[in-house]
């Protein structure tokens, strides 16, 4: 997932991903695996640096399936999304994810093929929030 971030919004306190790193060889595979270290300090509007976590995201461009496994010290999350946007700026939600899966199962959704391919091709242009 990248050279930028996937930012994670989990509750009233918010976490935003640091850098997501694409796994070796993933650019040539149908499924791409991405990783982000999360910190409230990455939030565009002064977040709480004590809030941390990780996001493991897989994108299957052929099926459009996007899955995120998020681990975090944030309690009571009410929302989690993938947004499109540059670092330091808020961007529009492109995929909603189930916040109840934080610290548990993967949250998976099916995106349109063009969106899944965009995330795979330019993960730095997206963030988990």
PDB file of C-alpha atoms in Angstrom:
ATOM      1  CA  UNK A   1       0.000   0.000   0.000  1.00  0.00           C
ATOM      2  CA  UNK A   2       2.399   2.544  -0.521  1.00  0.00           C
ATOM      3  CA  UNK A   3       4.673   5.412  -0.094  1.00  0.00           C
ATOM      4  CA  UNK A   4       2.171   7.731   1.541  1.00  0.00           C
ATOM      5  CA  UNK A   5      -0.431   6.759   3.975  1.00  0.00           C
ATOM      6  CA  UNK A   6      -3.671   5.235   4.739  1.00  0.00           C
ATOM      7  CA  UNK A   7      -5.093   7.166   7.600  1.00  0.00           C
ATOM      8  CA  UNK A   8      -7.312   5.592  10.198  1.00  0.00           C
ATOM      9  CA  UNK A   9     -10.266   7.350  11.781  1.00  0.00           C
ATOM     10  CA  UNK A  10     -11.494   5.249  14.601  1.00  0.00           C
ATOM     11  CA  UNK A  11     -13.414   7.191  17.208  1.00  0.00           C
ATOM     12  CA  UNK A  12     -13.601  10.675  18.552  1.00  0.00           C
ATOM     13  CA  UNK A  13      -9.810  10.534  18.709  1.00  0.00           C
ATOM     14  CA  UNK A  14      -8.396  10.003  15.270  1.00  0.00           C
ATOM     15  CA  UNK A  15      -5.376   8.144  13.954  1.00  0.00           C
ATOM     16  CA  UNK A  16      -3.801   8.724  10.617  1.00  0.00           C
ATOM     17  CA  UNK A  17      -1.402   6.355   8.967  1.00  0.00           C
ATOM     18  CA  UNK A  18       2.192   7.091   8.453  1.00  0.00           C
ATOM     19  CA  UNK A  19       3.845   5.607   5.411  1.00  0.00           C
ATOM     20  CA  UNK A  20       2.365   2.534   3.757  1.00  0.00           C
ATOM     21  CA  UNK A  21       4.884   0.245   2.136  1.00  0.00           C
ATOM     22  CA  UNK A  22       4.143  -1.918  -0.872  1.00  0.00           C
ATOM     23  CA  UNK A  23       5.299  -5.490  -0.523  1.00  0.00           C
ATOM     24  CA  UNK A  24       8.037  -6.687  -2.859  1.00  0.00           C
ATOM     25  CA  UNK A  25       6.675  -7.889  -6.169  1.00  0.00           C
ATOM     26  CA  UNK A  26       3.171  -6.709  -5.374  1.00  0.00           C
ATOM     27  CA  UNK A  27       3.043  -4.348  -8.331  1.00  0.00           C
ATOM     28  CA  UNK A  28       2.912  -7.359 -10.636  1.00  0.00           C
ATOM     29  CA  UNK A  29       0.393  -9.425  -8.690  1.00  0.00           C
ATOM     30  CA  UNK A  30      -3.386  -9.206  -8.736  1.00  0.00           C
ATOM     31  CA  UNK A  31      -3.372  -8.759  -4.947  1.00  0.00           C
ATOM     32  CA  UNK A  32      -1.280  -6.003  -3.388  1.00  0.00           C
ATOM     33  CA  UNK A  33      -0.411  -5.965   0.314  1.00  0.00           C
ATOM     34  CA  UNK A  34       0.117  -2.642   2.076  1.00  0.00           C
ATOM     35  CA  UNK A  35       1.184  -1.622   5.589  1.00  0.00           C
ATOM     36  CA  UNK A  36       0.835   1.603   7.566  1.00  0.00           C
ATOM     37  CA  UNK A  37       1.991   2.604  11.021  1.00  0.00           C
ATOM     38  CA  UNK A  38      -0.751   4.756  12.535  1.00  0.00           C
ATOM     39  CA  UNK A  39      -0.422   7.782  14.784  1.00  0.00           C
ATOM     40  CA  UNK A  40      -2.791  10.495  15.880  1.00  0.00           C
ATOM     41  CA  UNK A  41       0.089  12.904  15.234  1.00  0.00           C
ATOM     42  CA  UNK A  42      -0.408  12.303  11.484  1.00  0.00           C
ATOM     43  CA  UNK A  43      -3.942  13.701  11.558  1.00  0.00           C
ATOM     44  CA  UNK A  44      -4.297  16.884   9.499  1.00  0.00           C
ATOM     45  CA  UNK A  45      -5.992  18.680  12.412  1.00  0.00           C
ATOM     46  CA  UNK A  46      -3.695  18.254  15.451  1.00  0.00           C
ATOM     47  CA  UNK A  47      -4.329  14.688  16.565  1.00  0.00           C
ATOM     48  CA  UNK A  48      -3.368  12.934  19.789  1.00  0.00           C
ATOM     49  CA  UNK A  49       0.124  11.433  19.352  1.00  0.00           C
ATOM     50  CA  UNK A  50      -0.581   8.855  22.080  1.00  0.00           C
ATOM     51  CA  UNK A  51      -3.052   7.119  19.741  1.00  0.00           C
ATOM     52  CA  UNK A  52      -1.229   4.500  17.682  1.00  0.00           C
ATOM     53  CA  UNK A  53      -1.811   1.406  15.623  1.00  0.00           C
ATOM     54  CA  UNK A  54      -1.136  -0.451  12.396  1.00  0.00           C
ATOM     55  CA  UNK A  55      -3.142  -1.126   9.264  1.00  0.00           C
ATOM     56  CA  UNK A  56      -2.571  -4.083   6.954  1.00  0.00           C
ATOM     57  CA  UNK A  57      -4.489  -3.571   3.710  1.00  0.00           C
ATOM     58  CA  UNK A  58      -4.859  -5.894   0.753  1.00  0.00           C
ATOM     59  CA  UNK A  59      -6.215  -4.808  -2.606  1.00  0.00           C
ATOM     60  CA  UNK A  60      -7.310  -7.337  -5.219  1.00  0.00           C
ATOM     61  CA  UNK A  61      -7.604  -5.319  -8.415  1.00  0.00           C
ATOM     62  CA  UNK A  62      -9.188  -8.199 -10.350  1.00  0.00           C
ATOM     63  CA  UNK A  63     -12.122  -8.680  -7.931  1.00  0.00           C
ATOM     64  CA  UNK A  64     -12.174  -5.173  -6.441  1.00  0.00           C
ATOM     65  CA  UNK A  65     -11.964  -6.576  -2.908  1.00  0.00           C
ATOM     66  CA  UNK A  66     -10.215  -4.274  -0.428  1.00  0.00           C
ATOM     67  CA  UNK A  67      -9.572  -5.593   3.094  1.00  0.00           C
ATOM     68  CA  UNK A  68      -8.082  -3.832   6.110  1.00  0.00           C
ATOM     69  CA  UNK A  69      -6.939  -5.367   9.392  1.00  0.00           C
ATOM     70  CA  UNK A  70      -6.452  -2.578  11.905  1.00  0.00           C
ATOM     71  CA  UNK A  71      -4.906  -2.865  15.345  1.00  0.00           C
ATOM     72  CA  UNK A  72      -5.078   0.218  17.554  1.00  0.00           C
ATOM     73  CA  UNK A  73      -5.108   1.511  21.122  1.00  0.00           C
ATOM     74  CA  UNK A  74      -8.168   3.658  20.298  1.00  0.00           C
ATOM     75  CA  UNK A  75     -11.320   2.566  22.150  1.00  0.00           C
ATOM     76  CA  UNK A  76     -14.908   3.024  20.981  1.00  0.00           C
ATOM     77  CA  UNK A  77     -14.296   3.652  17.285  1.00  0.00           C
ATOM     78  CA  UNK A  78     -17.412   4.813  15.448  1.00  0.00           C
ATOM     79  CA  UNK A  79     -16.092   5.150  11.891  1.00  0.00           C
ATOM     80  CA  UNK A  80     -13.314   3.875   9.652  1.00  0.00           C
ATOM     81  CA  UNK A  81     -12.833   4.727   5.975  1.00  0.00           C
ATOM     82  CA  UNK A  82     -10.385   4.816   3.121  1.00  0.00           C
ATOM     83  CA  UNK A  83     -10.099   8.336   1.730  1.00  0.00           C
ATOM     84  CA  UNK A  84      -8.505   9.657  -1.417  1.00  0.00           C
ATOM     85  CA  UNK A  85      -6.177  12.579  -0.850  1.00  0.00           C
ATOM     86  CA  UNK A  86      -2.692  13.913  -0.394  1.00  0.00           C
ATOM     87  CA  UNK A  87      -0.790  13.878   2.899  1.00  0.00           C
ATOM     88  CA  UNK A  88      -1.777  16.694   5.231  1.00  0.00           C
ATOM     89  CA  UNK A  89      -5.144  17.355   3.573  1.00  0.00           C
ATOM     90  CA  UNK A  90      -8.583  15.905   4.152  1.00  0.00           C
ATOM     91  CA  UNK A  91      -9.952  13.961   1.195  1.00  0.00           C
ATOM     92  CA  UNK A  92     -13.308  12.389   0.327  1.00  0.00           C
ATOM     93  CA  UNK A  93     -14.303   8.945   1.609  1.00  0.00           C
ATOM     94  CA  UNK A  94     -14.011   6.385  -1.194  1.00  0.00           C
ATOM     95  CA  UNK A  95     -14.620   3.191   0.822  1.00  0.00           C
ATOM     96  CA  UNK A  96     -16.376   2.760   4.170  1.00  0.00           C
ATOM     97  CA  UNK A  97     -14.986   0.056   6.504  1.00  0.00           C
ATOM     98  CA  UNK A  98     -16.593  -1.523   9.580  1.00  0.00           C
ATOM     99  CA  UNK A  99     -15.027   0.030  12.717  1.00  0.00           C
ATOM    100  CA  UNK A 100     -16.222  -2.935  14.803  1.00  0.00           C
ATOM    101  CA  UNK A 101     -13.444  -4.998  13.203  1.00  0.00           C
ATOM    102  CA  UNK A 102     -10.647  -2.934  14.803  1.00  0.00           C
ATOM    103  CA  UNK A 103      -8.461  -5.245  16.912  1.00  0.00           C
ATOM    104  CA  UNK A 104     -10.302  -8.221  15.439  1.00  0.00           C
ATOM    105  CA  UNK A 105     -11.260  -9.472  12.003  1.00  0.00           C
ATOM    106  CA  UNK A 106     -10.524  -7.901   8.660  1.00  0.00           C
ATOM    107  CA  UNK A 107     -12.982  -5.363   7.288  1.00  0.00           C
ATOM    108  CA  UNK A 108     -13.563  -6.172   3.599  1.00  0.00           C
ATOM    109  CA  UNK A 109     -15.542  -4.289   0.963  1.00  0.00           C
ATOM    110  CA  UNK A 110     -15.856  -4.574  -2.782  1.00  0.00           C
ATOM    111  CA  UNK A 111     -14.788  -1.485  -4.689  1.00  0.00           C
ATOM    112  CA  UNK A 112     -15.332  -0.696  -8.331  1.00  0.00           C
ATOM    113  CA  UNK A 113     -12.485  -2.161 -10.372  1.00  0.00           C
ATOM    114  CA  UNK A 114     -11.187   1.300 -11.344  1.00  0.00           C
ATOM    115  CA  UNK A 115     -10.950   2.384  -7.688  1.00  0.00           C
ATOM    116  CA  UNK A 116      -9.187  -0.822  -6.614  1.00  0.00           C
ATOM    117  CA  UNK A 117      -6.725  -0.384  -9.476  1.00  0.00           C
ATOM    118  CA  UNK A 118      -6.156   3.264  -8.484  1.00  0.00           C
ATOM    119  CA  UNK A 119      -5.378   2.290  -4.884  1.00  0.00           C
ATOM    120  CA  UNK A 120      -3.020  -0.428  -6.123  1.00  0.00           C
ATOM    121  CA  UNK A 121      -1.297   1.858  -8.646  1.00  0.00           C
ATOM    122  CA  UNK A 122      -1.013   4.918  -6.380  1.00  0.00           C
ATOM    123  CA  UNK A 123      -1.403   3.908  -2.733  1.00  0.00           C
ATOM    124  CA  UNK A 124       0.243   7.164  -1.657  1.00  0.00           C
ATOM    125  CA  UNK A 125      -2.859   8.941  -2.935  1.00  0.00           C
ATOM    126  CA  UNK A 126      -5.096   7.227  -0.342  1.00  0.00           C
ATOM    127  CA  UNK A 127      -5.275   7.035   3.424  1.00  0.00           C
ATOM    128  CA  UNK A 128      -7.185   5.123   6.100  1.00  0.00           C
ATOM    129  CA  UNK A 129      -9.102   7.296   8.501  1.00  0.00           C
TER     130      UNK A 129
END
